[in-house]
PDB file of C-alpha atoms in Angstrom:
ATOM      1  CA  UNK A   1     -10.791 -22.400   5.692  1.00  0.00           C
ATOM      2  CA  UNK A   2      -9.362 -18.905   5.500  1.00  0.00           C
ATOM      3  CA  UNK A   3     -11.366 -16.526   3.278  1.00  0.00           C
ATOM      4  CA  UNK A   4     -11.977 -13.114   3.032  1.00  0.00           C
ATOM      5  CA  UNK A   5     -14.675 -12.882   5.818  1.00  0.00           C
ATOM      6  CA  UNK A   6     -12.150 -14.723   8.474  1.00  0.00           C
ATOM      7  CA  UNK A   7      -9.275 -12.373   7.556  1.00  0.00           C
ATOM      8  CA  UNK A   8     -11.812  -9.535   8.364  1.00  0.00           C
ATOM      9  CA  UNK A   9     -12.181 -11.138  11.502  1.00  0.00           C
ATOM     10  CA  UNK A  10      -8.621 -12.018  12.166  1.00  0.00           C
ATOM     11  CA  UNK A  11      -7.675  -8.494  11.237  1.00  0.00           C
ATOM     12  CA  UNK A  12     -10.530  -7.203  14.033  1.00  0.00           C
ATOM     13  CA  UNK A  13      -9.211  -8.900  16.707  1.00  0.00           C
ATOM     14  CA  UNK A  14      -5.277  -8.140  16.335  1.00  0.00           C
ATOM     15  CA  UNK A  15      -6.314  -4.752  16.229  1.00  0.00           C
ATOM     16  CA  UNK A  16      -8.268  -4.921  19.277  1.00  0.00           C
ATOM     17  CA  UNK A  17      -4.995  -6.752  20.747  1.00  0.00           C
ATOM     18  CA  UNK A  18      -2.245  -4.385  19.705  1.00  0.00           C
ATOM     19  CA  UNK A  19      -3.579  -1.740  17.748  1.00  0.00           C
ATOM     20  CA  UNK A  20      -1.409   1.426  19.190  1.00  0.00           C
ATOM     21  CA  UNK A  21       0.687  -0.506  21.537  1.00  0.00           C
ATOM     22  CA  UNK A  22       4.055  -0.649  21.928  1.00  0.00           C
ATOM     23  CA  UNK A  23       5.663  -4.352  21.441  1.00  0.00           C
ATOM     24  CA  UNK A  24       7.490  -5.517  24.236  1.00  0.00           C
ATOM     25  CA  UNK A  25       7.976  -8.883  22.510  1.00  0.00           C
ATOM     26  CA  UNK A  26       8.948 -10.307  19.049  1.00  0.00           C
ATOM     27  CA  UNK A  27       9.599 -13.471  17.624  1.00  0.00           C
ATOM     28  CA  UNK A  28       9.445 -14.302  13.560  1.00  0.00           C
ATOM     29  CA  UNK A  29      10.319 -17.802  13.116  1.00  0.00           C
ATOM     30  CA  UNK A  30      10.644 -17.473   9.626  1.00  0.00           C
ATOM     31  CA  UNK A  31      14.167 -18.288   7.677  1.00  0.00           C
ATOM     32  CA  UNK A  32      13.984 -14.665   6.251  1.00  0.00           C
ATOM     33  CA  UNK A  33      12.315 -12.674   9.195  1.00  0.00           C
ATOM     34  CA  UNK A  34      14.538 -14.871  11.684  1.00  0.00           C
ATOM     35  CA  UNK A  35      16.630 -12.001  12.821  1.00  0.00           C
ATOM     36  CA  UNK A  36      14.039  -9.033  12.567  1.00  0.00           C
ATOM     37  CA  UNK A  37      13.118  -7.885  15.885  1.00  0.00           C
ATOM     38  CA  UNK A  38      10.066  -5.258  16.232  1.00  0.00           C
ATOM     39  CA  UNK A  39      10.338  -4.577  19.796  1.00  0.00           C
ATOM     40  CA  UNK A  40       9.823  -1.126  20.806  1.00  0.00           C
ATOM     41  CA  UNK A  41       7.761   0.111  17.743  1.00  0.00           C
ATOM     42  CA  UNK A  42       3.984   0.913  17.762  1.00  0.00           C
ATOM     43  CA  UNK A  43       0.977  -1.070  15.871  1.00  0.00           C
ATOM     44  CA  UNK A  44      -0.949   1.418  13.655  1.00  0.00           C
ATOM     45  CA  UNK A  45      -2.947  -1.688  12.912  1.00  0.00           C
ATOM     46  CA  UNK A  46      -3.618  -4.621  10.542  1.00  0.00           C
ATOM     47  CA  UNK A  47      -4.855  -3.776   7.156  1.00  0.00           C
ATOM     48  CA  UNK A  48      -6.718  -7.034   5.513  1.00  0.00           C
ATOM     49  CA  UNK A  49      -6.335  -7.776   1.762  1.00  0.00           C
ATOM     50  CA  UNK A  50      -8.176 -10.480   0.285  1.00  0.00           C
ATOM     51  CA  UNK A  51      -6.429 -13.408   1.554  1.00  0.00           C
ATOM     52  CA  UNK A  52      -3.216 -11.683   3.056  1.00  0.00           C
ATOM     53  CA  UNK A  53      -3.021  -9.204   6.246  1.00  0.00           C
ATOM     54  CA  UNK A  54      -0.874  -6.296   6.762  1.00  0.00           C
ATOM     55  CA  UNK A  55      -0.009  -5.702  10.068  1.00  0.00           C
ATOM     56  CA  UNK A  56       1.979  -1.657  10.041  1.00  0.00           C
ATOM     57  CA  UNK A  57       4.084   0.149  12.314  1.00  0.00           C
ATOM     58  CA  UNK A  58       5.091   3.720  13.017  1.00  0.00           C
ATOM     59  CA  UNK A  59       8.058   3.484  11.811  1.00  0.00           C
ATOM     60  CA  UNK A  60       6.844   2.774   8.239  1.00  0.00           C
ATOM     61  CA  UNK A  61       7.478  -1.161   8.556  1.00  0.00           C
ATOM     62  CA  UNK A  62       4.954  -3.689   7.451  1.00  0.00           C
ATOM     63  CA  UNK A  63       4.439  -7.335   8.296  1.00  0.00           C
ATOM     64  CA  UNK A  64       2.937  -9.192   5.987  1.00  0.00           C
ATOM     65  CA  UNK A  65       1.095 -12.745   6.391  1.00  0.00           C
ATOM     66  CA  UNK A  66      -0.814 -15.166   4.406  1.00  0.00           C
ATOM     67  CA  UNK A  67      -2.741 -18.282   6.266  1.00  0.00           C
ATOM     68  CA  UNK A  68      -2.844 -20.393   3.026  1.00  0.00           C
ATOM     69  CA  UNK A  69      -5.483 -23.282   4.002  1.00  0.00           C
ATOM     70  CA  UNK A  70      -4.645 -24.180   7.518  1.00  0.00           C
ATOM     71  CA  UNK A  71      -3.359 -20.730   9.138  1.00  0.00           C
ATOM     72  CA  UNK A  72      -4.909 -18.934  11.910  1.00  0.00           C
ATOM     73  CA  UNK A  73      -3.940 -15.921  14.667  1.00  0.00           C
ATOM     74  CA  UNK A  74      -4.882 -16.233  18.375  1.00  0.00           C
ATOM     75  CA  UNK A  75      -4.743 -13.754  20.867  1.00  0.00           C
ATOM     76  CA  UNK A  76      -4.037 -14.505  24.435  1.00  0.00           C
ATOM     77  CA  UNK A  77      -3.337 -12.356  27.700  1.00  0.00           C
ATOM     78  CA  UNK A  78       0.609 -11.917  27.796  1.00  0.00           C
ATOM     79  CA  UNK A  79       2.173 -13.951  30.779  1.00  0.00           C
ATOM     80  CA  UNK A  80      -0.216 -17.204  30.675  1.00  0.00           C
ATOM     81  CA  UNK A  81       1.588 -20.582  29.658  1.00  0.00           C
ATOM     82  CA  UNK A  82      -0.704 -20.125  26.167  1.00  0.00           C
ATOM     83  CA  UNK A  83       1.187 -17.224  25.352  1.00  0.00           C
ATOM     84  CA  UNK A  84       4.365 -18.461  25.722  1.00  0.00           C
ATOM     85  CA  UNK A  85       3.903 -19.668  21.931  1.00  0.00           C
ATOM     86  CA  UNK A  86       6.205 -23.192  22.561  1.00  0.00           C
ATOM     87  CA  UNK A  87       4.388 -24.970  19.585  1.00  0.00           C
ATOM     88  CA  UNK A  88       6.698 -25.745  16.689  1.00  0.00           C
ATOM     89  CA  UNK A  89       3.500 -24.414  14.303  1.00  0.00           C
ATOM     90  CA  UNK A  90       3.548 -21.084  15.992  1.00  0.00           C
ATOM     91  CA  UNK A  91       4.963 -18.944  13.062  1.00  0.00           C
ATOM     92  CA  UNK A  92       5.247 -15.222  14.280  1.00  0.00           C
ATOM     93  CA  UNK A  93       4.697 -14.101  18.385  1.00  0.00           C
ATOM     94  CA  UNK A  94       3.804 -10.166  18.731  1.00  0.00           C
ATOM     95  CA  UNK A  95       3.090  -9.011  22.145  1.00  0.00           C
ATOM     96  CA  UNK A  96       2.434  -5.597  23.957  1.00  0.00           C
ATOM     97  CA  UNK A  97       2.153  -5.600  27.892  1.00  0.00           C
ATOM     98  CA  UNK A  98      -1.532  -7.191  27.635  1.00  0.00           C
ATOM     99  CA  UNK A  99      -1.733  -9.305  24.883  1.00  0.00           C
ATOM    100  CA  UNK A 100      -0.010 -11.521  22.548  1.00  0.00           C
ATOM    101  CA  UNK A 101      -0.478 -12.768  18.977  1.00  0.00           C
ATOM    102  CA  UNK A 102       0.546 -16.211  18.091  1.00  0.00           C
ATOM    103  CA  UNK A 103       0.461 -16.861  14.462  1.00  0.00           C
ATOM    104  CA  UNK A 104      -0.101 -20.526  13.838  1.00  0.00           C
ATOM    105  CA  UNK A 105       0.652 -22.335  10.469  1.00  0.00           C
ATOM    106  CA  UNK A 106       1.230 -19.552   8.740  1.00  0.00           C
ATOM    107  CA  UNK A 107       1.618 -19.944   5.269  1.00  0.00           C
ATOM    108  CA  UNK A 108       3.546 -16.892   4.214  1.00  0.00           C
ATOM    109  CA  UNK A 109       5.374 -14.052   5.776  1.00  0.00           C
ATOM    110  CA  UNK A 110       7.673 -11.121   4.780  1.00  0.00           C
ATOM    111  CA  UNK A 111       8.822  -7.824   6.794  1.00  0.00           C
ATOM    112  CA  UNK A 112       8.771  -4.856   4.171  1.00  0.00           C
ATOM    113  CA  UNK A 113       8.205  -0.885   4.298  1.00  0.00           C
ATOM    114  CA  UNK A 114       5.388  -0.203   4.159  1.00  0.00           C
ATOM    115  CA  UNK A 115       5.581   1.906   1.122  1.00  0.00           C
ATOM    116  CA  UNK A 116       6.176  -1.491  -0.680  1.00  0.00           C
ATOM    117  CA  UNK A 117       3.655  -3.082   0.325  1.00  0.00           C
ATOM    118  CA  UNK A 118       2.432  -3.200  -3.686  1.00  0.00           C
ATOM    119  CA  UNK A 119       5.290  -5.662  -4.257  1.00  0.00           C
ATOM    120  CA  UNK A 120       3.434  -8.230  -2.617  1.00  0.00           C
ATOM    121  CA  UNK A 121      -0.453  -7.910  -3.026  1.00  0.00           C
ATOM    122  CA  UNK A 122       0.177  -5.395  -6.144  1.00  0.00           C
ATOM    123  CA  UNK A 123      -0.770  -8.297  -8.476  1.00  0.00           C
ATOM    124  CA  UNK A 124      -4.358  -8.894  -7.124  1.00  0.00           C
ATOM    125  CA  UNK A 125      -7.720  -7.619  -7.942  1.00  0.00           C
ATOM    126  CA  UNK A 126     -10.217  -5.447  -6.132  1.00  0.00           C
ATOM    127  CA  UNK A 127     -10.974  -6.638  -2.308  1.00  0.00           C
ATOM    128  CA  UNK A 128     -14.297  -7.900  -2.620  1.00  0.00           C
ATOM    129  CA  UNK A 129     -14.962  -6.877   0.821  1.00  0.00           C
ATOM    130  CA  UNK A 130     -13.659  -3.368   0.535  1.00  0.00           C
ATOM    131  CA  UNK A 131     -16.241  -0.505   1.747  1.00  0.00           C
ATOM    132  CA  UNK A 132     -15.104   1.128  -2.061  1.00  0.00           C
ATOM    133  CA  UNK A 133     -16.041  -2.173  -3.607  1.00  0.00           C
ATOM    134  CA  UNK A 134     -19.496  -0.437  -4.870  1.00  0.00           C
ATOM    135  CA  UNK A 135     -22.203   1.410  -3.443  1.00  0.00           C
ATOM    136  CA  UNK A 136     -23.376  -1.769  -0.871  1.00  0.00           C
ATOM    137  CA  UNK A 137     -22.171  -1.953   2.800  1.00  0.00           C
ATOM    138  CA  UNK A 138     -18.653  -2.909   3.217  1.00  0.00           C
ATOM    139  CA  UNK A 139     -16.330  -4.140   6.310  1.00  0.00           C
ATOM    140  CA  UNK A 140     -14.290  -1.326   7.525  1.00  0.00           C
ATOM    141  CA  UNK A 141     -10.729  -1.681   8.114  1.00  0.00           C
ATOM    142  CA  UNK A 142     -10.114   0.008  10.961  1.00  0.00           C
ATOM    143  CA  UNK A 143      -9.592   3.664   9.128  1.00  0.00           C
ATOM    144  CA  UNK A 144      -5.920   1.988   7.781  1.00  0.00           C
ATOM    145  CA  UNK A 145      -5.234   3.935   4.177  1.00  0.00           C
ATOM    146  CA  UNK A 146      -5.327   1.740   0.929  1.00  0.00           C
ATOM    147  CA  UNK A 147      -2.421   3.447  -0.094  1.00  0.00           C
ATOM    148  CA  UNK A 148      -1.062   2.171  -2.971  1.00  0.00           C
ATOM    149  CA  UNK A 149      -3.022  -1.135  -2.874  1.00  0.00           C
ATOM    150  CA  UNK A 150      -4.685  -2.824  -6.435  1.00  0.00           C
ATOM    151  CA  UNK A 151      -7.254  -0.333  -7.861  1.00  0.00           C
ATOM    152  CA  UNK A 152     -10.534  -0.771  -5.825  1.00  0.00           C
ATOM    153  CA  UNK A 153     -14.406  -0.968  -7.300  1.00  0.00           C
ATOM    154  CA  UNK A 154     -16.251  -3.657  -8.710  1.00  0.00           C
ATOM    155  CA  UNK A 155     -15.772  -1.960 -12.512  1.00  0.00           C
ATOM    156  CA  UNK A 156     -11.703  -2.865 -12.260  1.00  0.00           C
ATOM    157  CA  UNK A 157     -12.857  -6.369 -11.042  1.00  0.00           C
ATOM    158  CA  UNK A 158     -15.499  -6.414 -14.239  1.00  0.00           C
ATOM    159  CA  UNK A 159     -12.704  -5.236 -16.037  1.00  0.00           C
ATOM    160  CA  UNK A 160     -10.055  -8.170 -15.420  1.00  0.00           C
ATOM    161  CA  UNK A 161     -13.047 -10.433 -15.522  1.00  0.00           C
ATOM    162  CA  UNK A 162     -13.483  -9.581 -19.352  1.00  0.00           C
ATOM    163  CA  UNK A 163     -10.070 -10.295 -19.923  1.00  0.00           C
ATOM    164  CA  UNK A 164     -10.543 -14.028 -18.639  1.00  0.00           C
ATOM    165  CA  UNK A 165     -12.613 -15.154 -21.971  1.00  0.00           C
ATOM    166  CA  UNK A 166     -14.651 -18.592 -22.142  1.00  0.00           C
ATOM    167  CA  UNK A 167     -12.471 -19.316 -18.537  1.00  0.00           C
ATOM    168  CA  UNK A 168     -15.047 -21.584 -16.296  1.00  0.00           C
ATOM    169  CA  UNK A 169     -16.526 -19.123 -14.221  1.00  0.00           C
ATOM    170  CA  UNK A 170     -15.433 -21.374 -10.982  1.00  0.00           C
ATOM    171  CA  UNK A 171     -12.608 -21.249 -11.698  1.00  0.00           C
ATOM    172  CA  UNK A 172     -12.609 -17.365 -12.349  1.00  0.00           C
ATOM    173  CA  UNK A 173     -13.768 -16.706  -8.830  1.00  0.00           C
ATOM    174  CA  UNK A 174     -10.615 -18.448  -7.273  1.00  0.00           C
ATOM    175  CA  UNK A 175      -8.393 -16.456  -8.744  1.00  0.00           C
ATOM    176  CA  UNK A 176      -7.463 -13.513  -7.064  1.00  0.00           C
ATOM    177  CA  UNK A 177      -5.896 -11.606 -10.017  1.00  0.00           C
ATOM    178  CA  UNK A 178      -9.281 -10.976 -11.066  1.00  0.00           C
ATOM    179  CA  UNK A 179     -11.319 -10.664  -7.555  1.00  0.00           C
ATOM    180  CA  UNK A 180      -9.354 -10.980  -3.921  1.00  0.00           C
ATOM    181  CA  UNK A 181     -10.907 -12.311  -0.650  1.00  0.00           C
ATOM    182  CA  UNK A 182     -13.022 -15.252  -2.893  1.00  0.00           C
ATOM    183  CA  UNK A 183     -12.074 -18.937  -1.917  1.00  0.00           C
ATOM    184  CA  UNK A 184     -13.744 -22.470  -2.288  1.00  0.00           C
ATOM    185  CA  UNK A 185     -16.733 -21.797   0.333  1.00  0.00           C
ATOM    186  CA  UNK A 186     -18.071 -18.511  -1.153  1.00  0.00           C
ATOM    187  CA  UNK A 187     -17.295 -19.477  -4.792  1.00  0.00           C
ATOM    188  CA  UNK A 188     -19.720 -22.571  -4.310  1.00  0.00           C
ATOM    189  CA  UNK A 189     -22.212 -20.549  -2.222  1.00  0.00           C
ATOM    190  CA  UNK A 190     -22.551 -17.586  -4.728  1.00  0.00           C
ATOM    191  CA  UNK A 191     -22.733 -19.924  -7.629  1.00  0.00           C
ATOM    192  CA  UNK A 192     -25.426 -21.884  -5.939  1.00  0.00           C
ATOM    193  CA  UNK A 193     -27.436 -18.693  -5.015  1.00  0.00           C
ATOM    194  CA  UNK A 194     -27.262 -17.887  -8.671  1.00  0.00           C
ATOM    195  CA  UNK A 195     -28.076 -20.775 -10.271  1.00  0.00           C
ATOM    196  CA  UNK A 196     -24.817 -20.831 -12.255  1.00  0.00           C
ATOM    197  CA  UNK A 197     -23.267 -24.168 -13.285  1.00  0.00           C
ATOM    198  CA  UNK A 198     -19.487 -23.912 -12.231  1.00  0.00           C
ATOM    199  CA  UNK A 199     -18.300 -24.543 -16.084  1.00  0.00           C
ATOM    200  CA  UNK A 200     -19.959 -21.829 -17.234  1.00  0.00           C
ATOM    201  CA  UNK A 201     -17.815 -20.028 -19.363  1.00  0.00           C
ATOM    202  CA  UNK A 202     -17.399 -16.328 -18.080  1.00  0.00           C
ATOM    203  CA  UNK A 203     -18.069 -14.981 -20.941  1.00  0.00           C
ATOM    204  CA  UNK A 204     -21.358 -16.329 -21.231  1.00  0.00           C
ATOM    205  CA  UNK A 205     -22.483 -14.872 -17.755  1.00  0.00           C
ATOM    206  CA  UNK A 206     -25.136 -12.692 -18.457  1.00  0.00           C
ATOM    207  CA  UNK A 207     -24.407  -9.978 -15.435  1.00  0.00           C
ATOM    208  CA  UNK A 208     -21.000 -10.967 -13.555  1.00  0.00           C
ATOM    209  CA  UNK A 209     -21.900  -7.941 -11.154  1.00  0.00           C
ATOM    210  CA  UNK A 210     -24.302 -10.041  -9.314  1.00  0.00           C
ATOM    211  CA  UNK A 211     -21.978 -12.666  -8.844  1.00  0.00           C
ATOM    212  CA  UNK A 212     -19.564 -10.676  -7.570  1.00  0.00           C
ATOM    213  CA  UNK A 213     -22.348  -8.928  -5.200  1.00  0.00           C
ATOM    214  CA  UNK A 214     -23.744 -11.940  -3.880  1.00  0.00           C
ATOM    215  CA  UNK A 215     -20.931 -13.126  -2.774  1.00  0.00           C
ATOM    216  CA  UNK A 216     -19.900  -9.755  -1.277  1.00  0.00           C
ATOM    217  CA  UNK A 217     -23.014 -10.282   0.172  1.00  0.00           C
ATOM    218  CA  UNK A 218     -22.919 -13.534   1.767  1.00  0.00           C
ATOM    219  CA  UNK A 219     -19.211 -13.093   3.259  1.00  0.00           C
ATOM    220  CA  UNK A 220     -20.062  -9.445   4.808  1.00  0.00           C
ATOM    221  CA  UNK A 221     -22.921 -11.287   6.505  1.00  0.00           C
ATOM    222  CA  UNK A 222     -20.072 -13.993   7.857  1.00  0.00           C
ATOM    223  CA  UNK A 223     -17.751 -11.392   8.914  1.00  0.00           C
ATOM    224  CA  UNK A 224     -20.789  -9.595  11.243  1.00  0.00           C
ATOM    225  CA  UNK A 225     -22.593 -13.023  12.437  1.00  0.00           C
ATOM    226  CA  UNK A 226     -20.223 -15.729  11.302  1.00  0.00           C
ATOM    227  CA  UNK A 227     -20.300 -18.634   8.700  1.00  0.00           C
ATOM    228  CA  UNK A 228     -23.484 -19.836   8.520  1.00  0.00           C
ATOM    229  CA  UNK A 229     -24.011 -23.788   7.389  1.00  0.00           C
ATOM    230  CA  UNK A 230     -23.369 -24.437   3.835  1.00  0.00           C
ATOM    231  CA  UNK A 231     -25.685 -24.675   1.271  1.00  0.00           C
ATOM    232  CA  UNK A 232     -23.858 -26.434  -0.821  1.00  0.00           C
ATOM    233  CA  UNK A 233     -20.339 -26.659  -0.333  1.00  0.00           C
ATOM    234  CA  UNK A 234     -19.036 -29.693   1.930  1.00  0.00           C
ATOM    235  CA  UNK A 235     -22.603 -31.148   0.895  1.00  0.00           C
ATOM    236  CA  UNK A 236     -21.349 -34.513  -1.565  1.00  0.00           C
ATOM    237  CA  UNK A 237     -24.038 -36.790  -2.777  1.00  0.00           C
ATOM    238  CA  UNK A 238     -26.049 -35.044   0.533  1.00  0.00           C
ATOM    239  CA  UNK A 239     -29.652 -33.817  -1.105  1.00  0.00           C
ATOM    240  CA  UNK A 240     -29.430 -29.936  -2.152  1.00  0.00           C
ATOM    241  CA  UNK A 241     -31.535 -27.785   0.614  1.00  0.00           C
ATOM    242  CA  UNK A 242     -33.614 -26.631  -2.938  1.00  0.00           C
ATOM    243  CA  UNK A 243     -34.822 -29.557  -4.656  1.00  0.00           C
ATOM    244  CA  UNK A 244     -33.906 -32.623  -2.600  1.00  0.00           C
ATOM    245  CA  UNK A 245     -30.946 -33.452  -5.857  1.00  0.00           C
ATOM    246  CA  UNK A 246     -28.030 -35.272  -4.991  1.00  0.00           C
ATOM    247  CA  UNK A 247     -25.174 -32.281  -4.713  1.00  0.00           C
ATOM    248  CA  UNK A 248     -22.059 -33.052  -6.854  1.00  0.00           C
ATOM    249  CA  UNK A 249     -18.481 -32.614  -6.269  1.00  0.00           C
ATOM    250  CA  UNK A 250     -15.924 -32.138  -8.747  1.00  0.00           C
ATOM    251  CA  UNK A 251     -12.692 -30.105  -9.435  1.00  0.00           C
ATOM    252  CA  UNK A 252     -11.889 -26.727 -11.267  1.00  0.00           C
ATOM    253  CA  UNK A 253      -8.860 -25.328 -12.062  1.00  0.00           C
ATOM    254  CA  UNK A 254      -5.558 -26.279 -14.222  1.00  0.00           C
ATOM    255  CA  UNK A 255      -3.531 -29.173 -12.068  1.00  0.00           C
ATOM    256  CA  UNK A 256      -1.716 -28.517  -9.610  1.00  0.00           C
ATOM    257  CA  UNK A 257      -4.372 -25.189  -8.846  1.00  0.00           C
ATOM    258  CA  UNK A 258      -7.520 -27.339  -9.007  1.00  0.00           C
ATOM    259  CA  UNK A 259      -9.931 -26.534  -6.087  1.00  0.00           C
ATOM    260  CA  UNK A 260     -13.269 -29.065  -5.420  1.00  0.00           C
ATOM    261  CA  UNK A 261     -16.783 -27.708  -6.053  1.00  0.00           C
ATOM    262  CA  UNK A 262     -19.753 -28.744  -5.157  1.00  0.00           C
ATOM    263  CA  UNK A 263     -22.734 -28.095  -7.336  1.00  0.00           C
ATOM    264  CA  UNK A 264     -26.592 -29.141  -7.799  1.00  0.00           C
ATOM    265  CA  UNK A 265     -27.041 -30.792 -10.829  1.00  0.00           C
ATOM    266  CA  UNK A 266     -30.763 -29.664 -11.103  1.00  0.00           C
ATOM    267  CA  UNK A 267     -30.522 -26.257  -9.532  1.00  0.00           C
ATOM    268  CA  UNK A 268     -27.565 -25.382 -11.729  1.00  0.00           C
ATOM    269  CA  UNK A 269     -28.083 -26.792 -15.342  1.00  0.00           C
ATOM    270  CA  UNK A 270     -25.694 -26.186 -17.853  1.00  0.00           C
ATOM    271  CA  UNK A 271     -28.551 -24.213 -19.788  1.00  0.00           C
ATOM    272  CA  UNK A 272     -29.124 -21.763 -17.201  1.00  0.00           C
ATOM    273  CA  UNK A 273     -29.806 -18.621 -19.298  1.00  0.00           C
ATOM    274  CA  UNK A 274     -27.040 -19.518 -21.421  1.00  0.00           C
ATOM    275  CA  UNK A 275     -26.072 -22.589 -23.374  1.00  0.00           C
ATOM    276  CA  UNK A 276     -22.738 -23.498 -21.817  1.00  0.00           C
ATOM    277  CA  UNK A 277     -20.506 -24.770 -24.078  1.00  0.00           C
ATOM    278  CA  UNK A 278     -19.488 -28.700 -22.935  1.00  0.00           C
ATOM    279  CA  UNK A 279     -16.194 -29.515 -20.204  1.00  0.00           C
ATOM    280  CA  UNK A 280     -14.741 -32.878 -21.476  1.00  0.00           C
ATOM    281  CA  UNK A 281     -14.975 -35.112 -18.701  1.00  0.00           C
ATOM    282  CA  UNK A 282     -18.374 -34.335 -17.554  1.00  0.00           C
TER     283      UNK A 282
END
C-alpha cells in the first residue's frame, strides 16, 4: 500500500533511472496528458510529496502522479519485451536510452509548470518525511528545491492539528491536510507504539509531537531497510505481539473516507492518560 516511505523509494529509483537524461520516449495514456509528448527534454528529477511525486524537467514542466491504493513505478532496461509497456494498466511510459519507467495503475496524473506545482499539492500539510520536518534525520530528496511547496516543520503540522478539535485522532493522521505521507499502515503502527486508542479525540492527546515523530520514525526506518512486519495492522482477532489480546479491527473516518484500523484493546484503552470521551458504536 503506497505510503510515504514507498514514494521515497519510488522517487529513488526513477531518479537513479532518468535523473539527467534526455527522453527518447513518451507515452501518457491519460485522457488529459494523451497528446503531451516529453521527448527530447531532460529529467532534473522526481521530487516526492507525501503521497504524490513530481517528476521535473528543464524546461520548467512537471509531471505529476498519485498511486492511490494500488499504483506502482517499475523500471526496466529500454529495448526488453518488459519495457515495451503493452499492459492496458500501464498509465505513463518515460524512457531515456537505458531505462524506462512504466507507471502502473496510476491513480492520478497531470502535466503542469512547474511553477504551479502548488495548485496541486498546495492544499496539504507538512511532509512528514521531509529532512526540515524537525531536528531528527530525514530522507533526502535528491537536492530537488521545495519551492513553493506547503510550509514545512512539524510546528505548521501542530498547528493544523489544533485546528482539528475533539476529531478521532485516527482519523486525524489520514488526512493529509493536516500531515502528508501518513496512510493506514503507519497510522496503526504509531498509534500502537503509543498506546493511543484510535478514537481518541485530538484534542485530548497529551503531546501530538510524538505521534507525529514516531511515525516519522518508523517510515524513515522503511524507506532505508524496508517495511518491516506489522505490529498491528493486518493483525484481526490475531493476538497483539504485547500482551497476547485479541487485535481489533474497525473503521475511522466519515463514509465514503473511512479507512480500517486495527487496534489492541488492552494495550490501547480508552483511558490512556486521558479519559476519551465515548464513539457511539463501540
Amino acid at each position: 500500500m503506497p505510503e510515504g516511505d514507498v514514494l521515497r523509494r519510488t522517487a529513488a529509483r526513477l531518479d537513479q533511472a532518468l535523473a539527467g537524461q534526455r527522453l527518447v520516449r513518451s507515452d501518457l495514456r491519460w485522457p488529459t496528458a494523451a497528446t503531451v509528448d516529453l521527448r527530447g527534454r531532460t529529467v532534473l528529477g522526481t521530487r516526492p510529496y507525501g503521497k504524490h511525486l513530481l517528476t521535473r524537467f528543464d524546461d520548467g514542466t512537471t509531471l505529476h502522479t498519485h498511486l492511490r491504493m494500488d499504483g506502482y513505478w517499475r523500471v526496466a532496461p529500454s529495448g526488453e519485451p518488459r519495457a515495451a509497456g503493452r499492459s492496458p494498466y500501464v498509465r505513463a511510459v518515460l524512457a531515456d536510452a537505458r531505462w524506462t519507467a512504466l507507471g502502473h495503475h496510476i491513480g492520478m496524473l497531470d502535466v503542469v509548470r512547474t511553477r504551479d506545482e502548488r495548485t496541486l499539492v498546495g492544499h496539504l500539510g507538512p511532509d512528514v518525511l521531509d529532512e526540515d520536518f524537525d531536528g531528527t534525520p530525514g530522507v533526502p530528496v535528491g537536492g530537488l528545491p521545495v519551492h513553493d511547496l506547503p510550509t514545512p516543520g512539524i510546528e505548521e503540522a501542530l498547528r493544523r492539528w489544533a485546528a482539528q478539535g475533539d476529531r478521532p485522532v485516527g482519523e486525524l493522521l489520514l488526512d493529509q491536510r493536516v500531515v502528508a505521507g501518513i496512510g493506514t499502515i503507519f497510522m496503526a503502527e504509531s498509534l500502537f507504539v503509543e498506546r493511543w486508542w484510535p478514537f481518541t479525540p485530538a484534542d485530548a492527546i497529551d503531546d501530538p509531537a510524538r505521534i507525529l515523530r514516531t511515525a516519522r520514525e518508523l517510515m524513515r526506518r522503511s524507506v532505508v531497510t524496508g517495511r518491516p512486519v506489522e505490529a498491528v495492522h493486518g493483525r484481526d482477532r490475531r493476538p497483539c505481539v504485547r500482551c497476547g489480546t485479541p487485535v481489533r479491527r474497525d473503521e475511522v473516518g466519515v463514509p465514503p473516507m473511512q479507512r480500517p484500523v486495527f487496534w489492541c484493546p488492552r494495550c490501547q484503552a480508552r483511558g490512556r492518560a486521558v479519559q476519551a470521551r465515548a464513539v457511539p458504536g463501540t
